[in-house]
Every structure is written in structure tokens, then in C-alpha cells.
Amino acid sequence: MKQQHGYRLSQSLRAFRTEMNEGFYVSSRGADVLVSSELLFRLKVDQSVFGWTLFQVSLEKVLGITTTGGSTLSSDPNSGLIAYPAGCVIVLLHPETNKQTHIINTSRKTFSAVAFSHDGKHLVTGESGHLPCVRVWEVDGAEVAKVQSHKYGVSCVSFSTNSCYIVSVGFQHDMTVSVWDWRKASIIASNKVSSRVLAVSFCQDNSYFVTAGNQHVKFWYLDISKERRVNSTVPLIGRSGLLGDHKNSVFSGVACGRGLMASNTYCITSSGLLCLLNSSRQLEAWVHLKTAAASCLSITDSLVFCGCADGVIRVFNSSNLQYISTLQRPHHLGVDLTCAVPRHVGSDL
């Protein structure tokens, strides 16, 4: 009987891995089962059919993460909620309580990008795989819109600052950048890109957005009110940033300015440069981050935060790129913080 039960459990687990978003059933005598190194499920007795004991499975906690860059992690500035992908699951982490809620992709495709709307009410996600969708979700997990405009995968997604439009950029082999009105599920503007794109950011007044990537910083202008036609997609008008000697760099992050600095655009290179482009798209200033690598950045009205190697975060003034501080590195697992030796913040720049 034990061997028979083990066989049934093994068969059910295989079926569960294949149909995890449809059936949610598995046979077991235990209360919890660790299906993989990433996902922890809670099993609840449901009913008995033909001698099988069926258990309903609900996802309790994700132990892993499949984040590869700044475009695959997002936070809601209103609530502090953090969103990141783990395979075909989006984890919504509440940092203050360390509690998780989850959004599961019914298409079983791996999430490749995620971003919050500026009001914090919705999430937009991109997928990898053949004919991926860009999907909009409420934070409770309900899918409210989707569109399919890419062929091979979505590398970046972003809401406009008024949350009316979404921009999505395809993988390198897709070479497509699209803007769509997600409430009407219609693409309103589209064009091709010739480089791999790693990041995207909308400006404060929604008149343009900026993409950044491999030897690439480009400004895309939306003049929808004048050029939009009924049942037609408007070609996006793009203008390259004037990067001077840094035109061959790989730009891993981009953010449009806010407040008094709204006309500025900030980029970082993977080699560790923070760059400022002015309203004429011209590289005006740059500063070395003194790190082996840089991968992402975030801004406020007055500050620029740069994510660097080894958990280092450099902080700069957004008006003149003057260095302000270095945030403390996260401690190693197992370290007793009560015995740690105080260290001067910012001493390593």
C-alpha cells in the first residue's frame, strides 16, 4: 500500500507540474509539500473519488526569484508593496509584515517584466516565449486586460505617469516597441528598435518615453492627439540621445526626471557611469560610481539612487550629480547585528 500510495503521489506531482494552473490537485498524506526549491504549497483535503484522496493546493510562499535586472522588479511608492517574478508567478511582498500574495499566469509562460501603475492599483507584466502577452492585473490577482504585440518575449514594460498607456519592448530578436491603451486593449503606436533594450521610463508629462540598452538611448515622442487615426497604429517617432564618447556603452537603467528636474533624463551604464541628458537629449554630465558594475536606478524629485555591485547603493543629487552617500550593504545571513562593528556610511566612495 505504501508503494502504491508513493506511485500515486509521484504521478500526481508530475500531473501537477504540468497542470499547476488548472487542476491544483495532488495526492499526499502530509500537510505541506515542497514541490521545488522555489514554491511552497499548502495542501487541504478536498474529497475522495475512486479511492483517491484529493488535496486542494494553494501557493503559500515563494522561496526563489527569477529577477535578472531592473525591469523585473517594481515597487509601489504608495504602499511599499514589492513585485517580482518567480517563473510563472508574480510575488507581491509586503515588506513590513514579510507576507506574500501571488499572481499566477494562466498561460504558464514565465514572467519577464513587471511594473506598477503610478497610483498603485494595477500591475503590468510581460512574458517570455512564443507570442507572449502583455497583461494588466489588479493587485488582488484579477486579470483586467491583455494584448499580444510581440513574437518572442517582452523585455520591458511601463505605465505612463497618468496610468492611461503602457509601453512594452520586445526581446532582442523581436525588435518592437509598442504603446497601447490598455483599457481599450488597442495598440496606438509602434515601431522597431535595432538594439537590445534593458530599461524604459515615461517622462512626467507623458509626452515621451525613453528606452535604454546596448549602445542605445532613444527618446520616443507621443503626439497621439494629432496623428491618431481610427483603427490604425501610428508609427512612433524616435530620436537618439546624443551620447558623445559614451555612445558605445551598454545602458542598463534609465529614469526620467521629476519635479524641477523633469526635463532631465538619467541613465547608468553597466560599467558604472551615471549620466545626465538635458532637454536637448545631449549628454551634459556624468560621474563614476566606483563599482565593478551597475544595473538599475531610481529617482525622486531631488535624489538619484544607483544600484551597484555587491549590494551597494550610491545616492546623488539630481540637479548636479553631486555625491551624497552610500547606503549600507545588506548583512550576510547568520550575522548577529548586535555584535556588528559600526561602519561609516559612504566611506568607500
mmCIF file with all atom_site columns, C-alpha atoms in Angstrom, residues 219 221 240-242 263 277-283:
data_model
loop_
_atom_site.group_PDB
_atom_site.id
_atom_site.type_symbol
_atom_site.label_atom_id
_atom_site.label_alt_id
_atom_site.label_comp_id
_atom_site.label_asym_id
_atom_site.label_entity_id
_atom_site.label_seq_id
_atom_site.pdbx_PDB_ins_code
_atom_site.Cartn_x
_atom_site.Cartn_y
_atom_site.Cartn_z
_atom_site.occupancy
_atom_site.B_iso_or_equiv
_atom_site.pdbx_formal_charge
_atom_site.auth_seq_id
_atom_site.auth_comp_id
_atom_site.auth_asym_id
_atom_site.auth_atom_id
_atom_site.pdbx_PDB_model_num
ATOM 1  C CA . PHE A 1 219 ? 13.517 59.238 -26.953 1.00 0.00 ? 219 PHE A CA 1
ATOM 2  C CA . TYR A 1 221 ? 7.522  61.014 -28.808 1.00 0.00 ? 221 TYR A CA 1
ATOM 3  C CA . SER A 1 240 ? 18.536 59.048 -30.374 1.00 0.00 ? 240 SER A CA 1
ATOM 4  C CA . GLY A 1 241 ? 20.271 60.566 -27.379 1.00 0.00 ? 241 GLY A CA 1
ATOM 5  C CA . LEU A 1 242 ? 23.500 62.475 -28.147 1.00 0.00 ? 242 LEU A CA 1
ATOM 6  C CA . SER A 1 263 ? 13.407 67.888 -18.329 1.00 0.00 ? 263 SER A CA 1
ATOM 7  C CA . LEU A 1 277 ? 20.986 64.070 -20.505 1.00 0.00 ? 277 LEU A CA 1
ATOM 8  C CA . ASN A 1 278 ? 19.370 67.506 -20.785 1.00 0.00 ? 278 ASN A CA 1
ATOM 9  C CA . SER A 1 279 ? 16.160 68.570 -22.536 1.00 0.00 ? 279 SER A CA 1
ATOM 10 C CA . SER A 1 280 ? 18.012 68.608 -25.877 1.00 0.00 ? 280 SER A CA 1
ATOM 11 C CA . ARG A 1 281 ? 18.844 64.875 -25.461 1.00 0.00 ? 281 ARG A CA 1
ATOM 12 C CA . GLN A 1 282 ? 22.514 65.796 -25.066 1.00 0.00 ? 282 GLN A CA 1
ATOM 13 C CA . LEU A 1 283 ? 24.858 64.217 -22.538 1.00 0.00 ? 283 LEU A CA 1
#
